[in-house]
GROMACS .gro file of C-alpha atoms in nm:
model
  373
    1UNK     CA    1  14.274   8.246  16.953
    2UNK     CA    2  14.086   8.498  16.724
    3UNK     CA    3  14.058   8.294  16.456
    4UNK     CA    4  13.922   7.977  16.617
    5UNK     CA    5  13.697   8.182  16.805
    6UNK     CA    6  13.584   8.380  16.459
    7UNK     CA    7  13.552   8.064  16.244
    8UNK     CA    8  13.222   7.952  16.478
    9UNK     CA    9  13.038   8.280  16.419
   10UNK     CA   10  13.114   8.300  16.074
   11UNK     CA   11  12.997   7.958  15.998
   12UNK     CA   12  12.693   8.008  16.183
   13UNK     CA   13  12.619   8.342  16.037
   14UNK     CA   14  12.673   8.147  15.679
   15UNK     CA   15  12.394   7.961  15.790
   16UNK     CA   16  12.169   8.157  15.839
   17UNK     CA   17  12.225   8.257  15.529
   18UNK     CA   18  12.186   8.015  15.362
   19UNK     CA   19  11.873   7.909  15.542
   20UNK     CA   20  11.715   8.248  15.490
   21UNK     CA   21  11.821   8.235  15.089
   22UNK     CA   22  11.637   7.918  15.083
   23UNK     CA   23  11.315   7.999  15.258
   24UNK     CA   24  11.303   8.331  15.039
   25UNK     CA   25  10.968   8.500  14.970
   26UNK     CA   26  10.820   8.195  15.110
   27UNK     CA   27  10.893   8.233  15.445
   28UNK     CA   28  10.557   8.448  15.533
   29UNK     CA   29  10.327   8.172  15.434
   30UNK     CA   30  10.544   7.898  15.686
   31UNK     CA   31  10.475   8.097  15.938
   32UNK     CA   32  10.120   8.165  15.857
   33UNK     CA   33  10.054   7.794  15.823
   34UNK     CA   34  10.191   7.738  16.120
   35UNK     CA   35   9.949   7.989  16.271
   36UNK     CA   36   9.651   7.862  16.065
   37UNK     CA   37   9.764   7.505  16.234
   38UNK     CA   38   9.716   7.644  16.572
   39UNK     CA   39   9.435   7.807  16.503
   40UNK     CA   40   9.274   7.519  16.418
   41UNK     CA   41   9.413   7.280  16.673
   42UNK     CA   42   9.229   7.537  16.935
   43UNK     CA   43   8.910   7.573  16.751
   44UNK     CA   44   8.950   7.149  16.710
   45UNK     CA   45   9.181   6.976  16.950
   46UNK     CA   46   9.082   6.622  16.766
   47UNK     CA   47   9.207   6.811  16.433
   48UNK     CA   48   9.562   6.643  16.458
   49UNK     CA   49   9.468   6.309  16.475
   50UNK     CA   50   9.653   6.103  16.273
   51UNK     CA   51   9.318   5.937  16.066
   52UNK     CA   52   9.164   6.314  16.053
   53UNK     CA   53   9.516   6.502  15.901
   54UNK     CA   54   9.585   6.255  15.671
   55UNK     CA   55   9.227   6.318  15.550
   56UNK     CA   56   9.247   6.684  15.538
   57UNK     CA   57   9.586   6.652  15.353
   58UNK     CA   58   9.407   6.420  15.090
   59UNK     CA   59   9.142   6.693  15.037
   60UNK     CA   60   9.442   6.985  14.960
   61UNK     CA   61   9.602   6.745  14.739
   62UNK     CA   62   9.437   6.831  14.400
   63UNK     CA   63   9.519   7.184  14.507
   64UNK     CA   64   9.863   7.113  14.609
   65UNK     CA   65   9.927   6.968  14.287
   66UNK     CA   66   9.812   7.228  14.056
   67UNK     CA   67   9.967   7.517  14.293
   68UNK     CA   68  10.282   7.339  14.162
   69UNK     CA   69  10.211   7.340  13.790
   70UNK     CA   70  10.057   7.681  13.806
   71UNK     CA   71  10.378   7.761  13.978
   72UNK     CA   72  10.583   7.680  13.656
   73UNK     CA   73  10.386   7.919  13.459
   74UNK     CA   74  10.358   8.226  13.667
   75UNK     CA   75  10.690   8.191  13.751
   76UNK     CA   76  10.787   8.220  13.314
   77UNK     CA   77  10.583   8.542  13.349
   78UNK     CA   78  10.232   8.395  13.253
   79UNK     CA   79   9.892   8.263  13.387
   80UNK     CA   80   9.713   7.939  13.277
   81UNK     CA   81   9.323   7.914  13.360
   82UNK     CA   82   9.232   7.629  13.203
   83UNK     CA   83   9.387   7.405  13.437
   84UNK     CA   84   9.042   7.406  13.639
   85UNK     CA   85   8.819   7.311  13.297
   86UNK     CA   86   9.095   7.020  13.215
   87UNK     CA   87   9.039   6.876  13.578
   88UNK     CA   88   8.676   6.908  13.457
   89UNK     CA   89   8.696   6.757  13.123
   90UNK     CA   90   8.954   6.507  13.268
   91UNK     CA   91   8.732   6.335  13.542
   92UNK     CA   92   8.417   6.311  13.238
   93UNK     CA   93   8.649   6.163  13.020
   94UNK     CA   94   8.770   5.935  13.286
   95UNK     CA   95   8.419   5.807  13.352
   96UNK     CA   96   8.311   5.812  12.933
   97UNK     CA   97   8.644   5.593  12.893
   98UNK     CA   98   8.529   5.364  13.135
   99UNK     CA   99   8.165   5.338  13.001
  100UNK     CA  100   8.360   5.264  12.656
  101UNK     CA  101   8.571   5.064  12.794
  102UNK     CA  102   8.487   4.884  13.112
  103UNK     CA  103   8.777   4.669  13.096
  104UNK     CA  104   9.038   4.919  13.126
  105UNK     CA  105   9.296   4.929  13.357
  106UNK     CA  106   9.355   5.239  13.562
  107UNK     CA  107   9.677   5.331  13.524
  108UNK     CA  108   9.637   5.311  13.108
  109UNK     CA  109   9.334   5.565  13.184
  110UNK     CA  110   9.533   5.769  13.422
  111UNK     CA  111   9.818   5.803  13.153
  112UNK     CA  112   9.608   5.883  12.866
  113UNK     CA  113   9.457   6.141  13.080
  114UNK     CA  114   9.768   6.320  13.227
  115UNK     CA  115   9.871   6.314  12.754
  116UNK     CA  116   9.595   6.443  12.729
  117UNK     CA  117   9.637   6.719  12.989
  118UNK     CA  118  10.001   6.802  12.815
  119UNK     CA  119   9.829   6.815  12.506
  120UNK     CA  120   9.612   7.119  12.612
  121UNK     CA  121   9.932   7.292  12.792
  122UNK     CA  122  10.109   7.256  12.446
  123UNK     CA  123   9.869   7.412  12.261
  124UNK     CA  124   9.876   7.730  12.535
  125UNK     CA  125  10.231   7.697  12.536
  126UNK     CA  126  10.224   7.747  12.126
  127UNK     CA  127   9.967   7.964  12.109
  128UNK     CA  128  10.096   8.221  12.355
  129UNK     CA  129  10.458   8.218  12.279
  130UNK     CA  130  10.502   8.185  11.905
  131UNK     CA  131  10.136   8.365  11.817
  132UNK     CA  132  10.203   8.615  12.079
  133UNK     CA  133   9.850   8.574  12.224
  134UNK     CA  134   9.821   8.696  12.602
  135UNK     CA  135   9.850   8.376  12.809
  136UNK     CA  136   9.528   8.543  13.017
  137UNK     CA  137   9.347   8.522  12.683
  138UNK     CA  138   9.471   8.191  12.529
  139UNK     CA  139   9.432   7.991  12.837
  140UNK     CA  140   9.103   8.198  12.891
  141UNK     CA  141   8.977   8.053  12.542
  142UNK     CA  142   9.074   7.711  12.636
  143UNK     CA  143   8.909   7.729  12.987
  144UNK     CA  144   8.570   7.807  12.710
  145UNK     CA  145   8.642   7.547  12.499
  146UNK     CA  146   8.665   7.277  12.733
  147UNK     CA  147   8.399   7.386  12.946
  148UNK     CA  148   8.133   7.381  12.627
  149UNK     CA  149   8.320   7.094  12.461
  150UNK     CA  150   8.195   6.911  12.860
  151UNK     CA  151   7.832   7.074  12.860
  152UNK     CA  152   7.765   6.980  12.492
  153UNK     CA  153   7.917   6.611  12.545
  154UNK     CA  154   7.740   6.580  12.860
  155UNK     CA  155   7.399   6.807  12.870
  156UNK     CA  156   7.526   6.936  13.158
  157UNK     CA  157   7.483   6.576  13.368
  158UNK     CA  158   7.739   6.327  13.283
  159UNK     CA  159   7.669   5.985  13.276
  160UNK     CA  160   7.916   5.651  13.336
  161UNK     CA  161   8.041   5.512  13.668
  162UNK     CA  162   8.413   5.521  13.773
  163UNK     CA  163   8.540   5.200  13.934
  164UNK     CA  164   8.685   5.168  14.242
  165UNK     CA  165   9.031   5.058  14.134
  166UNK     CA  166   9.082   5.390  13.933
  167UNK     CA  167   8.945   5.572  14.281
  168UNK     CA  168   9.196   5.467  14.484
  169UNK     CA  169   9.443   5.676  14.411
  170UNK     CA  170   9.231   5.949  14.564
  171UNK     CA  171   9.034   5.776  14.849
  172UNK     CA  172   9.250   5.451  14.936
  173UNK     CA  173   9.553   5.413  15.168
  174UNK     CA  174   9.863   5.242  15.121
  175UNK     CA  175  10.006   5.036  15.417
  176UNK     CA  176   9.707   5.086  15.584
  177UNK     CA  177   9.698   5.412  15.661
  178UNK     CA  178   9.882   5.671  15.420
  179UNK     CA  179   9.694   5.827  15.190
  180UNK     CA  180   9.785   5.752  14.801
  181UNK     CA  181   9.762   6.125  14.762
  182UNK     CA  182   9.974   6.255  15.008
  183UNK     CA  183  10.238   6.012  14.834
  184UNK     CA  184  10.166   6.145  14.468
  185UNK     CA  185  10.217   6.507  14.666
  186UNK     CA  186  10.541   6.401  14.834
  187UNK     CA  187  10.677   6.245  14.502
  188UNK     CA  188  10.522   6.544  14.295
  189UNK     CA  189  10.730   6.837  14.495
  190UNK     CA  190  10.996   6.637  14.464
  191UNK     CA  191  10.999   6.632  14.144
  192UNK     CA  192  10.967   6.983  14.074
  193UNK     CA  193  11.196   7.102  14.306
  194UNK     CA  194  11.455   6.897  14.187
  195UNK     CA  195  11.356   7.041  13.849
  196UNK     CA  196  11.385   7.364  13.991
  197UNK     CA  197  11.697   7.326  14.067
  198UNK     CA  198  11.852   7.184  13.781
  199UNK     CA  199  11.936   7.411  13.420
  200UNK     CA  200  11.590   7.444  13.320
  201UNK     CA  201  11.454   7.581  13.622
  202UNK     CA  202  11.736   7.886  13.665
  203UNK     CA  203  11.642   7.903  13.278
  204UNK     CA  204  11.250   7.911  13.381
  205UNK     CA  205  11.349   8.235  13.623
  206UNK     CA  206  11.609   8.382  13.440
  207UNK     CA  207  11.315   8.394  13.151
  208UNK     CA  208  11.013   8.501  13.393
  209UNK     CA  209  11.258   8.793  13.501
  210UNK     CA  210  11.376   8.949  13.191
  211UNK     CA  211  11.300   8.721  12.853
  212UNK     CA  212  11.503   8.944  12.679
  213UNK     CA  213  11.793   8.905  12.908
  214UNK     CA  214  11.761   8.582  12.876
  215UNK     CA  215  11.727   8.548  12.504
  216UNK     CA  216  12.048   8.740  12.422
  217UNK     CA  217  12.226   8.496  12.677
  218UNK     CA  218  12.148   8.257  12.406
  219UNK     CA  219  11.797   8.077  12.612
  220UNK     CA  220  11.530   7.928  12.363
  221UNK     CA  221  11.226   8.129  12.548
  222UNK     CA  222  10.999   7.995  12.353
  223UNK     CA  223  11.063   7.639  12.426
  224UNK     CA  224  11.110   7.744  12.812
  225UNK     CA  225  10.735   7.860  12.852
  226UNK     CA  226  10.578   7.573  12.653
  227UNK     CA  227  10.746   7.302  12.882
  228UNK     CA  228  10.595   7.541  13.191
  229UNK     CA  229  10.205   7.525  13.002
  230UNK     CA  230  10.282   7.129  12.934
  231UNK     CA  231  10.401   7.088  13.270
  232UNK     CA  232  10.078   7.219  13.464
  233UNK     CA  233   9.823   7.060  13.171
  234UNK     CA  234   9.999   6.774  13.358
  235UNK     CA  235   9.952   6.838  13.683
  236UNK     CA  236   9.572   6.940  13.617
  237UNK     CA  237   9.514   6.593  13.484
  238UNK     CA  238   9.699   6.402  13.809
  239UNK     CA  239   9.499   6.661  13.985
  240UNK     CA  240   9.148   6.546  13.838
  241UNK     CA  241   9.233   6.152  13.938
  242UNK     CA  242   9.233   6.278  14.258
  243UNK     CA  243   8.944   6.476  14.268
  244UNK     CA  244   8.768   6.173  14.027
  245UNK     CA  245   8.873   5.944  14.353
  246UNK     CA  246   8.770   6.174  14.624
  247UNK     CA  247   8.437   6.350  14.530
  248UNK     CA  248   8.338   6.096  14.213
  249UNK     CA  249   8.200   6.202  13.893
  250UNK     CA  250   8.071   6.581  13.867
  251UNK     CA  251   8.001   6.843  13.548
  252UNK     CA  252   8.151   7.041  13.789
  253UNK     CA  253   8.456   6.891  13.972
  254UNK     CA  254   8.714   7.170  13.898
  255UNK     CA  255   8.469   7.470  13.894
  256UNK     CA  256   8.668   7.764  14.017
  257UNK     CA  257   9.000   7.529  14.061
  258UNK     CA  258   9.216   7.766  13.808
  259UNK     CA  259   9.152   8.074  14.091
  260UNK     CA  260   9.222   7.866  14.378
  261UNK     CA  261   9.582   7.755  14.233
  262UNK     CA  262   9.665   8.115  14.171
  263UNK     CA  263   9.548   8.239  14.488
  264UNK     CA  264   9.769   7.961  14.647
  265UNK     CA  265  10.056   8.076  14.433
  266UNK     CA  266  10.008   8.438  14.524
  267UNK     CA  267   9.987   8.354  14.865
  268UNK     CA  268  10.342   8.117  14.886
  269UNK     CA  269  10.561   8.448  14.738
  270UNK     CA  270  10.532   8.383  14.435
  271UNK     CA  271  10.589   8.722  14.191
  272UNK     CA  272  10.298   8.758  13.946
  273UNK     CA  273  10.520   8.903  13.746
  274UNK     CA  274  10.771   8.596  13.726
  275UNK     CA  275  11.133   8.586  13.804
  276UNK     CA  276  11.084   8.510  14.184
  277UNK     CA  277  10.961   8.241  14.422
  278UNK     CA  278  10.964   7.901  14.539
  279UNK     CA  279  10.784   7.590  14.460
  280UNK     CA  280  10.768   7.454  14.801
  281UNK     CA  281  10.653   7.821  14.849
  282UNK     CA  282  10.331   7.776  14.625
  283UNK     CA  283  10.238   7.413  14.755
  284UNK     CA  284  10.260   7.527  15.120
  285UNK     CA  285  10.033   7.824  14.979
  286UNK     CA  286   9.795   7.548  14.889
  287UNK     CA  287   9.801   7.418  15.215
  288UNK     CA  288   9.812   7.752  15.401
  289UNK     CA  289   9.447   7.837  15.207
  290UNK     CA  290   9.300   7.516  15.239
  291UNK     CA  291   9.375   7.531  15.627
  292UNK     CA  292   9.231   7.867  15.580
  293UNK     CA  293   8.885   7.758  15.441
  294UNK     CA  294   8.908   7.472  15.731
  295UNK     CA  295   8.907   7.750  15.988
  296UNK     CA  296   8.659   7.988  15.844
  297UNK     CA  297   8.407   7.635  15.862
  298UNK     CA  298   8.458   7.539  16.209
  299UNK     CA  299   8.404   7.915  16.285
  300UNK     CA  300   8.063   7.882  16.091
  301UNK     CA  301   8.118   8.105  15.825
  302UNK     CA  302   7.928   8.038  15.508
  303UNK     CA  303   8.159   7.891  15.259
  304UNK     CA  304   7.992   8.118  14.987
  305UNK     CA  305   8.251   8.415  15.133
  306UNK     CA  306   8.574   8.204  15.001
  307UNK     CA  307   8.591   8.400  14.681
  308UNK     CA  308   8.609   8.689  14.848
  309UNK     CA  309   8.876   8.568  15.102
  310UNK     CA  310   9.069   8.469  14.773
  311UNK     CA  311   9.006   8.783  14.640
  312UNK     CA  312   9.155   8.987  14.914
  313UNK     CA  313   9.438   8.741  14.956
  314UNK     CA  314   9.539   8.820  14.615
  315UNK     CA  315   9.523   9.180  14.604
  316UNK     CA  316   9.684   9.221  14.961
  317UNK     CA  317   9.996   8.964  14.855
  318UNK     CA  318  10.039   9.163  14.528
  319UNK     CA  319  10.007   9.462  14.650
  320UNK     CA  320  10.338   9.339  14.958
  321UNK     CA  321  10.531   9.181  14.715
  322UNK     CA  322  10.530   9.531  14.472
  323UNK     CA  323  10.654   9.683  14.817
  324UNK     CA  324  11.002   9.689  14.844
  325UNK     CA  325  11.084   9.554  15.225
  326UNK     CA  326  11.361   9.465  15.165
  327UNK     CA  327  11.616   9.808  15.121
  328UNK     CA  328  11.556  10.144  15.257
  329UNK     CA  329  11.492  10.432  15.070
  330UNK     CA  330  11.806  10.578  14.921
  331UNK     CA  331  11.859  10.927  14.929
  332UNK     CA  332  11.980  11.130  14.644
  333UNK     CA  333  12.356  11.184  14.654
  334UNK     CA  334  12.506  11.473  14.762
  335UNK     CA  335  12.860  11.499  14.759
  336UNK     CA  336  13.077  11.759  15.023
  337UNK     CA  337  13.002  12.121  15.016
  338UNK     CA  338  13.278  12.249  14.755
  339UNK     CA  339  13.575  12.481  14.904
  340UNK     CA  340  13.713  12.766  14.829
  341UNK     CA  341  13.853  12.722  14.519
  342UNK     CA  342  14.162  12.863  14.357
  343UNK     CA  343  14.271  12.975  13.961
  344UNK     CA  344  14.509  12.645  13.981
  345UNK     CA  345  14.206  12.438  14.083
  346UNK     CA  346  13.979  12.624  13.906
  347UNK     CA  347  14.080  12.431  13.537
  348UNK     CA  348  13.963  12.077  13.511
  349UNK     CA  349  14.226  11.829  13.515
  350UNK     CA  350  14.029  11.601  13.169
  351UNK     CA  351  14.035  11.923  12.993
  352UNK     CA  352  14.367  12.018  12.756
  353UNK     CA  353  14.620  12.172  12.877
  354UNK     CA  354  14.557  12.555  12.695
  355UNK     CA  355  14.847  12.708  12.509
  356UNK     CA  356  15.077  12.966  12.710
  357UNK     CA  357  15.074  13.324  12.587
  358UNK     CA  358  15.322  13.402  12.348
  359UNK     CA  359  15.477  13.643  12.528
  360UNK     CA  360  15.577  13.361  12.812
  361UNK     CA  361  15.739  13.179  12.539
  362UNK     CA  362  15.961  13.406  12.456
  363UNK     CA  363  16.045  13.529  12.774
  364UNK     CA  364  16.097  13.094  12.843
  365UNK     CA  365  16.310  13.076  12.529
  366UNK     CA  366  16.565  13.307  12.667
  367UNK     CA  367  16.806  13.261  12.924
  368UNK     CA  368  16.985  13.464  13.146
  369UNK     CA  369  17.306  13.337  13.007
  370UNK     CA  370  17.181  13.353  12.644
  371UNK     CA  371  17.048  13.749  12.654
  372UNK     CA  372  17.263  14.018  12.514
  373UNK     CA  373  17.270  14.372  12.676
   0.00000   0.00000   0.00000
């Protein structure tokens, strides 16, 4: 009867386990989306409409979508911030393309666009791994580059049209009524956290916690981190056919885009440090600040304040996830007050065993049956 009445707990306490191992560091930011979700069915009861959420989810999508690729670098132990400039570049280029070629089809643009977006992350990736640049300052450069190369291409107003089949992906429906972009979203986290789970993503960790553990285990580091930088170049150039879709053709579509991502990262659990979090952690940190901004604009505040609610975000969830929560404070060790102690106990046992005197030898060496009178 103990047993059968034992297996039950046990296999619901290995549950919840298991449920809490997978929700990890990202379990703060469910629960404050769910709170930013009630916040803002209060402050707008018609928020939850089907037509209305399925529009606000198509607005955090380009967000959502770079949260994940910025995910893949932080999580190596580096920043990219150049993933704003290449939505940027990519939504001008999309609409120069076009004026080139009018003819083009859109998913031939949209591919060339997403190679070109790995191109940039590969450079990063080569740049700050076999150079030994700072990724801050490499992807830094290439946030410059790309945001000169646009101004000097463009004087600072781009020209060109982009047609409506190559917006669809960001402002059309399929079926009727589901947003293209919550389906690239869906398929996108998916993806990565299937890739996450296979042997390059407990390589990614293992390298974003200790790269020198994990190059002695025999882990090519360098190729690691460059797959992470190509990875979110990706992502920033799916991310900029969504924005191209949604808000058209702008010098300035991904303007402050890089900050955003990292903010949302920061804000899923995700260490800055590398080593630790979740990538369904960062995209719901997408969501979680884009719900955020939602609320502060039904409340009327002026949505000039949101880089300062990004800025405290980011301090306040570094400065919780460099607190350790998780184990109490050890105190030092302090073994039993020692006894009294004797002359036997007095010698330590590891020590060698000292010579007897002389004079016990002797005395030893004869017997009482072998002494003469």
């Amino acid at each position: 009867m103990t047993t059968v009445t034992a297996t039950p707990v046990r296999v619901t306490e290995s549950r919840r386990v298991r449920l809490t191992q997978a929700l990890g560091t990202a379990l703060p930011v469910y629960a404050l989306l769910l709170l930013l979700f009630g916040a803002l069915a209060i402050t707008d009861p018609n928020f939850f409409e089907a037509d209305r959420f399925l529009a606000w989810v198509r607005r955090a999508a380009p967000l959502v979508l770079l949260a994940a690729g910025q995910y893949l670098v932080i999580v190596s132990g580096h920043f990219d911030l150049s993933v704003g400039a290449v939505v940027t570049t990519g939504v001008v280029v999309a609409s120069e393309l076009y004026q080139e070629f009018p003819g083009a089809h859109w998913l031939v643009v949209t591919l060339a666009l997403m190679a070109a977006g790995a191109l940039v992350g590969l450079v990063n990736g080569m740049v700050t791994t076999l150079l030994r640049v700072p990724s801050f300052i490499t992807t830094l450069g290439m946030m410059l580059i790309l945001q000169g190369g646009v101004f000097y291409w463009t004087g600072g107003s781009p020209t060109g049209h982009l047609p409506q089949d190559f917006r669809a992906m960001g402002r059309e429906e399929v079926f009727g009524w589901l947003p293209w972009a919550v389906l690239v979203c869906a398929a996108v986290g998916v993806g990565v956290a299937l890739l996450m789970r296979s042997r390059y993503g407990r390589t990614l960790i293992a390298t974003g916690d200790s790269d020198r553990t994990a190059e002695l285990s025999g882990v090519s580091v360098h190729r690691v981190r460059i797959v992470a930088f190509v990875l979110s170049g990706t992502a920033a150039a799916l991310a900029a056919v969504l924005v191209a879709g949604y808000s058209g053709l702008s010098a300035q579509a991904g303007n402050g885009m890089e900050f955003e991502a990292i903010t949302a990262v920061v804000l899923g659990g995700v260490l800055l440090g590398g080593g630790r979090g979740s990538v369904l952690g960062a995209m719901a940190g997408a969501f979680a600040l884009t719900a955020l901004f939602s609320l502060l604009n039904l409340r009327g505040v002026s949505g000039s304040l949101e880089p300062t609610v990004q800025g405290v975000i980011v301090i306040a969830a570094v400065a919780l996830g460099a607190a350790n929560w998780s184990r109490p404070r050890r105190r030092s060790p302090t073994g039993p007050a020692p006894g009294p102690t004797t002359p036997a106990d007095s010698r330590n046992p590891r020590d060698p065993q000292e010579p007897r005197d002389s004079s016990d030898s002797s005395d030893s060496a004869g017997s009482p049956g072998g002494s003469t009178a």
